[in-house]
XYZ file of C-alpha atoms in Angstrom:
336
model
C -103.566 68.913 2.594
C -100.646 66.717 3.689
C -98.481 67.835 6.581
C -94.772 68.432 6.162
C -92.370 65.704 7.212
C -91.376 65.772 10.850
C -89.025 63.797 13.006
C -91.002 61.561 15.371
C -88.685 62.362 18.279
C -87.753 66.005 17.589
C -90.991 67.658 16.560
C -92.066 68.846 13.115
C -94.552 70.982 11.217
C -98.299 71.264 10.860
C -100.776 73.409 8.905
C -102.973 76.088 10.440
C -105.250 77.330 7.696
C -102.874 78.316 4.910
C -99.802 78.620 7.129
C -97.211 75.983 7.879
C -95.996 76.254 11.492
C -93.369 74.495 13.558
C -94.451 71.925 16.142
C -91.901 71.721 18.988
C -90.926 68.348 20.360
C -92.607 69.103 23.694
C -95.903 69.791 21.965
C -95.659 66.656 19.868
C -95.042 64.610 22.990
C -98.321 65.847 24.475
C -100.511 64.143 21.882
C -102.396 61.227 23.465
C -102.055 57.513 22.709
C -98.666 57.725 21.024
C -97.633 54.183 21.704
C -93.921 53.599 21.264
C -93.113 57.242 22.137
C -93.780 57.095 25.851
C -90.819 58.060 28.003
C -90.391 55.348 30.622
C -88.599 55.807 33.926
C -85.911 53.102 33.896
C -85.672 50.881 36.941
C -84.863 47.413 35.564
C -81.385 48.372 34.343
C -80.398 50.029 37.663
C -81.801 47.012 39.509
C -79.759 44.630 37.343
C -76.624 46.680 38.017
C -77.214 46.554 41.779
C -77.987 42.821 41.629
C -74.725 42.108 39.802
C -72.754 44.101 42.369
C -74.455 42.281 45.248
C -73.814 38.883 43.650
C -70.139 39.777 43.188
C -69.891 40.790 46.842
C -71.466 37.461 47.844
C -68.983 35.633 45.618
C -66.066 37.390 47.301
C -67.487 36.580 50.752
C -67.857 32.910 49.848
C -64.415 32.865 48.234
C -62.653 33.972 51.440
C -59.153 34.103 49.960
C -57.263 34.335 53.327
C -58.651 30.978 54.455
C -57.246 29.304 51.345
C -53.959 31.175 51.482
C -53.354 29.976 55.023
C -54.091 26.380 54.071
C -51.096 24.027 53.597
C -52.352 23.399 50.080
C -53.678 26.892 49.576
C -52.884 29.709 47.283
C -49.500 30.840 48.599
C -47.880 29.217 45.590
C -49.398 31.957 43.445
C -48.713 34.732 45.944
C -50.630 36.453 48.713
C -54.216 37.634 48.465
C -54.625 41.037 46.833
C -55.974 43.860 49.041
C -55.603 41.766 52.174
C -57.046 44.567 54.318
C -60.428 43.552 52.912
C -60.027 40.297 54.856
C -62.373 37.631 53.484
C -63.380 39.988 50.665
C -59.788 40.192 49.406
C -59.009 39.006 45.881
C -57.235 35.910 44.655
C -53.517 36.294 43.764
C -53.006 38.063 40.447
C -51.278 35.006 39.017
C -54.558 33.118 39.487
C -57.055 35.869 38.664
C -55.649 39.080 37.140
C -59.155 40.600 36.986
C -59.289 41.029 40.786
C -61.888 38.467 41.722
C -62.619 35.059 43.227
C -61.222 31.663 42.287
C -62.578 29.484 39.513
C -63.703 26.969 42.131
C -65.860 29.605 43.819
C -67.403 30.665 40.518
C -68.231 27.048 39.701
C -69.770 26.605 43.133
C -72.024 29.635 42.650
C -73.262 28.732 39.162
C -70.658 29.405 36.488
C -71.299 27.851 33.083
C -69.546 24.476 32.943
C -70.347 22.227 29.997
C -69.891 18.946 31.864
C -72.197 19.997 34.707
C -74.886 21.263 32.331
C -74.898 18.167 30.118
C -73.957 15.255 32.357
C -75.235 16.528 35.700
C -78.388 18.119 34.241
C -77.643 21.544 35.754
C -79.326 23.572 33.049
C -79.921 26.393 35.507
C -76.285 27.365 34.983
C -77.312 28.815 31.614
C -79.022 31.557 33.630
C -76.923 31.885 36.788
C -73.671 32.430 34.890
C -75.104 35.701 33.549
C -75.047 37.177 37.062
C -71.481 36.165 37.954
C -68.300 38.069 37.063
C -64.679 37.004 37.106
C -63.431 40.147 38.816
C -63.805 43.848 39.537
C -62.447 44.783 36.111
C -64.911 42.433 34.399
C -67.817 43.709 36.515
C -67.091 47.405 35.970
C -66.698 47.009 32.212
C -69.989 45.145 31.852
C -71.993 47.385 34.183
C -70.737 50.554 32.508
C -71.775 49.138 29.135
C -75.165 48.148 30.531
C -75.816 51.642 31.853
C -74.775 53.306 28.583
C -76.842 50.973 26.410
C -79.663 49.804 28.632
C -80.896 53.033 30.192
C -81.740 54.657 26.866
C -83.427 51.522 25.569
C -85.526 51.167 28.710
C -86.555 54.823 28.519
C -87.789 54.257 24.976
C -89.355 50.804 25.199
C -90.087 50.105 28.852
C -88.855 47.682 31.474
C -90.748 44.577 30.331
C -89.397 44.379 26.794
C -85.826 45.336 27.654
C -85.802 42.973 30.631
C -86.939 40.060 28.449
C -84.374 40.841 25.740
C -81.578 41.110 28.305
C -82.348 37.823 30.040
C -83.191 35.734 26.974
C -80.145 37.049 25.100
C -77.972 36.055 28.028
C -79.345 32.520 27.854
C -78.838 32.474 24.081
C -75.212 33.415 24.592
C -74.801 30.688 27.219
C -76.214 28.052 24.857
C -73.857 28.909 21.982
C -70.923 29.128 24.380
C -71.689 25.666 25.765
C -71.862 24.180 22.279
C -68.328 25.299 21.430
C -66.439 25.628 24.726
C -66.032 22.552 26.904
C -62.787 22.933 28.828
C -63.280 26.354 30.426
C -65.880 27.960 32.650
C -67.798 31.015 31.469
C -69.320 33.854 33.489
C -70.508 37.379 32.822
C -73.309 39.483 31.389
C -71.565 40.030 28.047
C -74.012 37.838 26.116
C -76.957 39.792 27.514
C -75.244 43.099 26.699
C -74.569 42.010 23.133
C -78.238 41.074 22.964
C -79.117 44.710 23.645
C -76.708 45.766 20.879
C -78.345 43.303 18.505
C -81.776 44.610 19.475
C -80.632 48.162 18.744
C -79.641 47.107 15.238
C -82.892 45.288 14.441
C -84.877 48.158 15.976
C -83.197 50.506 13.508
C -84.217 48.266 10.611
C -87.798 47.622 11.665
C -88.429 51.281 12.560
C -86.511 52.633 9.583
C -89.159 55.167 8.510
C -89.083 57.229 11.714
C -85.337 57.895 11.755
C -83.511 60.831 10.266
C -79.817 60.462 9.345
C -80.419 56.761 8.802
C -77.064 56.030 7.168
C -75.101 57.735 9.948
C -77.020 55.873 12.646
C -76.525 52.532 10.894
C -72.803 53.030 10.245
C -72.161 54.182 13.808
C -73.957 51.202 15.306
C -72.235 48.727 12.976
C -68.813 50.149 13.911
C -69.566 49.793 17.628
C -70.719 46.200 17.135
C -67.724 45.318 14.945
C -65.231 46.710 17.476
C -66.812 44.769 20.341
C -66.904 41.529 18.369
C -63.299 42.073 17.255
C -62.204 42.342 20.882
C -63.803 38.943 21.383
C -61.222 37.195 19.200
C -58.580 37.813 21.862
C -57.666 34.815 24.053
C -59.614 34.186 27.291
C -62.669 36.062 25.956
C -65.807 34.045 25.307
C -66.829 35.465 21.943
C -69.332 32.661 21.401
C -71.394 34.102 24.254
C -71.148 37.498 22.551
C -72.259 36.127 19.182
C -75.057 34.008 20.655
C -76.361 36.939 22.684
C -76.123 39.293 19.713
C -78.033 36.977 17.371
C -80.701 36.367 20.003
C -81.133 40.072 20.717
C -81.189 40.840 16.995
C -84.175 38.536 16.501
C -85.932 39.700 19.654
C -85.598 43.320 18.553
C -87.845 42.635 15.565
C -90.367 41.006 17.894
C -90.473 43.406 20.841
C -89.232 46.780 19.590
C -91.560 47.425 16.650
C -92.882 50.991 16.655
C -95.601 52.788 14.627
C -94.307 53.901 11.227
C -93.640 57.493 10.202
C -96.912 57.952 8.339
C -99.031 56.845 11.292
C -97.120 59.137 13.660
C -97.651 62.010 11.224
C -101.397 61.958 11.794
C -100.871 64.003 14.977
C -99.844 67.051 12.969
C -102.510 66.807 10.261
C -105.383 69.321 10.263
C -108.391 68.082 12.208
C -110.419 67.984 8.999
C -108.102 65.359 7.480
C -108.855 61.747 8.331
C -105.890 59.368 8.428
C -106.805 55.772 7.581
C -103.384 54.150 7.276
C -102.593 51.149 9.464
C -100.366 51.577 12.464
C -97.653 49.176 11.324
C -96.354 48.513 7.838
C -96.440 45.102 6.152
C -92.664 44.681 6.213
C -92.661 45.171 9.999
C -95.111 42.300 10.468
C -93.089 40.127 8.076
C -89.871 40.785 10.005
C -91.674 40.007 13.270
C -93.008 36.709 11.931
C -89.692 35.585 10.436
C -87.765 36.574 13.581
C -90.230 34.699 15.808
C -89.855 31.514 13.761
C -86.054 31.747 13.667
C -85.852 32.443 17.414
C -87.984 29.412 18.308
C -86.084 27.151 15.910
C -82.725 28.465 17.091
C -83.449 27.837 20.768
C -84.994 24.421 20.088
C -82.040 23.250 17.983
C -79.458 24.772 20.322
C -80.904 23.229 23.476
C -81.391 19.886 21.752
C -77.755 19.803 20.601
C -76.510 20.918 24.003
C -78.316 18.328 26.106
C -77.423 15.581 23.629
C -73.791 16.452 24.221
C -73.090 17.525 20.641
C -69.705 19.184 20.123
C -70.393 21.992 17.661
C -66.698 22.227 16.807
C -67.038 18.903 15.000
C -69.854 20.351 12.867
C -67.965 23.556 12.092
C -64.213 23.127 11.717
C -63.457 26.846 11.384
C -65.878 28.273 13.956
C -63.257 28.302 16.725
C -61.655 31.261 14.945
C -64.745 33.294 15.832
C -63.682 33.226 19.476
C -59.901 33.330 19.219
C -57.400 33.802 16.410
C -53.911 32.504 17.286
C -50.964 34.772 16.525
C -47.238 34.848 17.245
C -48.031 36.744 20.458
C -50.544 34.303 21.941
C -52.081 30.880 21.520
C -55.721 30.071 21.919
C -55.421 26.763 23.748
C -58.302 24.337 23.650
């Protein structure tokens, strides 16, 4: 006799003799070997948050705004250092950095993403280091709050290894796409990595479609969140190419790393002991999505890195793509 449908995360029903009884979520969670349902204790996301804060503090120490402001050629033209009581940790003048942070020169020194240095000076490591730098306190707080809200839940569900890989690789994917389109500005921040987690959430919903209830509501909600964040990226001085590159990377990696057992396989825990369940753990479409995503991810990184280190300007290959990062209006211009 088949068991009644149950939600993989909230419990369900089972049969005892001729009676159908409720199975609470706590009881369901006690069944052994339920891969994909283990509740992990997150530590990678908190560690990343702390690391970003420490790196920002180091950047402010190296920046040492008062020493530049007192220089004959220093920053007094733009005003005095902000929060001078912090001494060498004080911020650059607001006219130079309205986000309350260090100077562009300091960010470049510490590993900001600069196209010329990556391509002509072979400093490919900047594709990684820029993920850990932030332009200011406002930038840092916004990204870390987003990371906590998104990352903690994902790490609890899927573990530190998979979420850590998606975060880091998505950040690099965002850096690659940013470098292909933006040449005249530096880029810093964890936004590409964060958008990678958003992309992974979307692909995880698709590949694990059978285990979710209220599928339409979950999909619409997630798409709205993603659309709003990408829409913000079309404002000037926001590197939306890093957002898009990170999102696409995370979307593909979600199919690869976040595949979970399908609903039918999970249901075997509430079947009577006399019923043998022979279905495979994963469905065919899940394996197909994994294979296609793996191929596209490898091709995407290979092509992107090849174009980058050959100095290809992607704007010449796509005349309209610059609108993905900034749309000029009567209120602002996008610059170069």
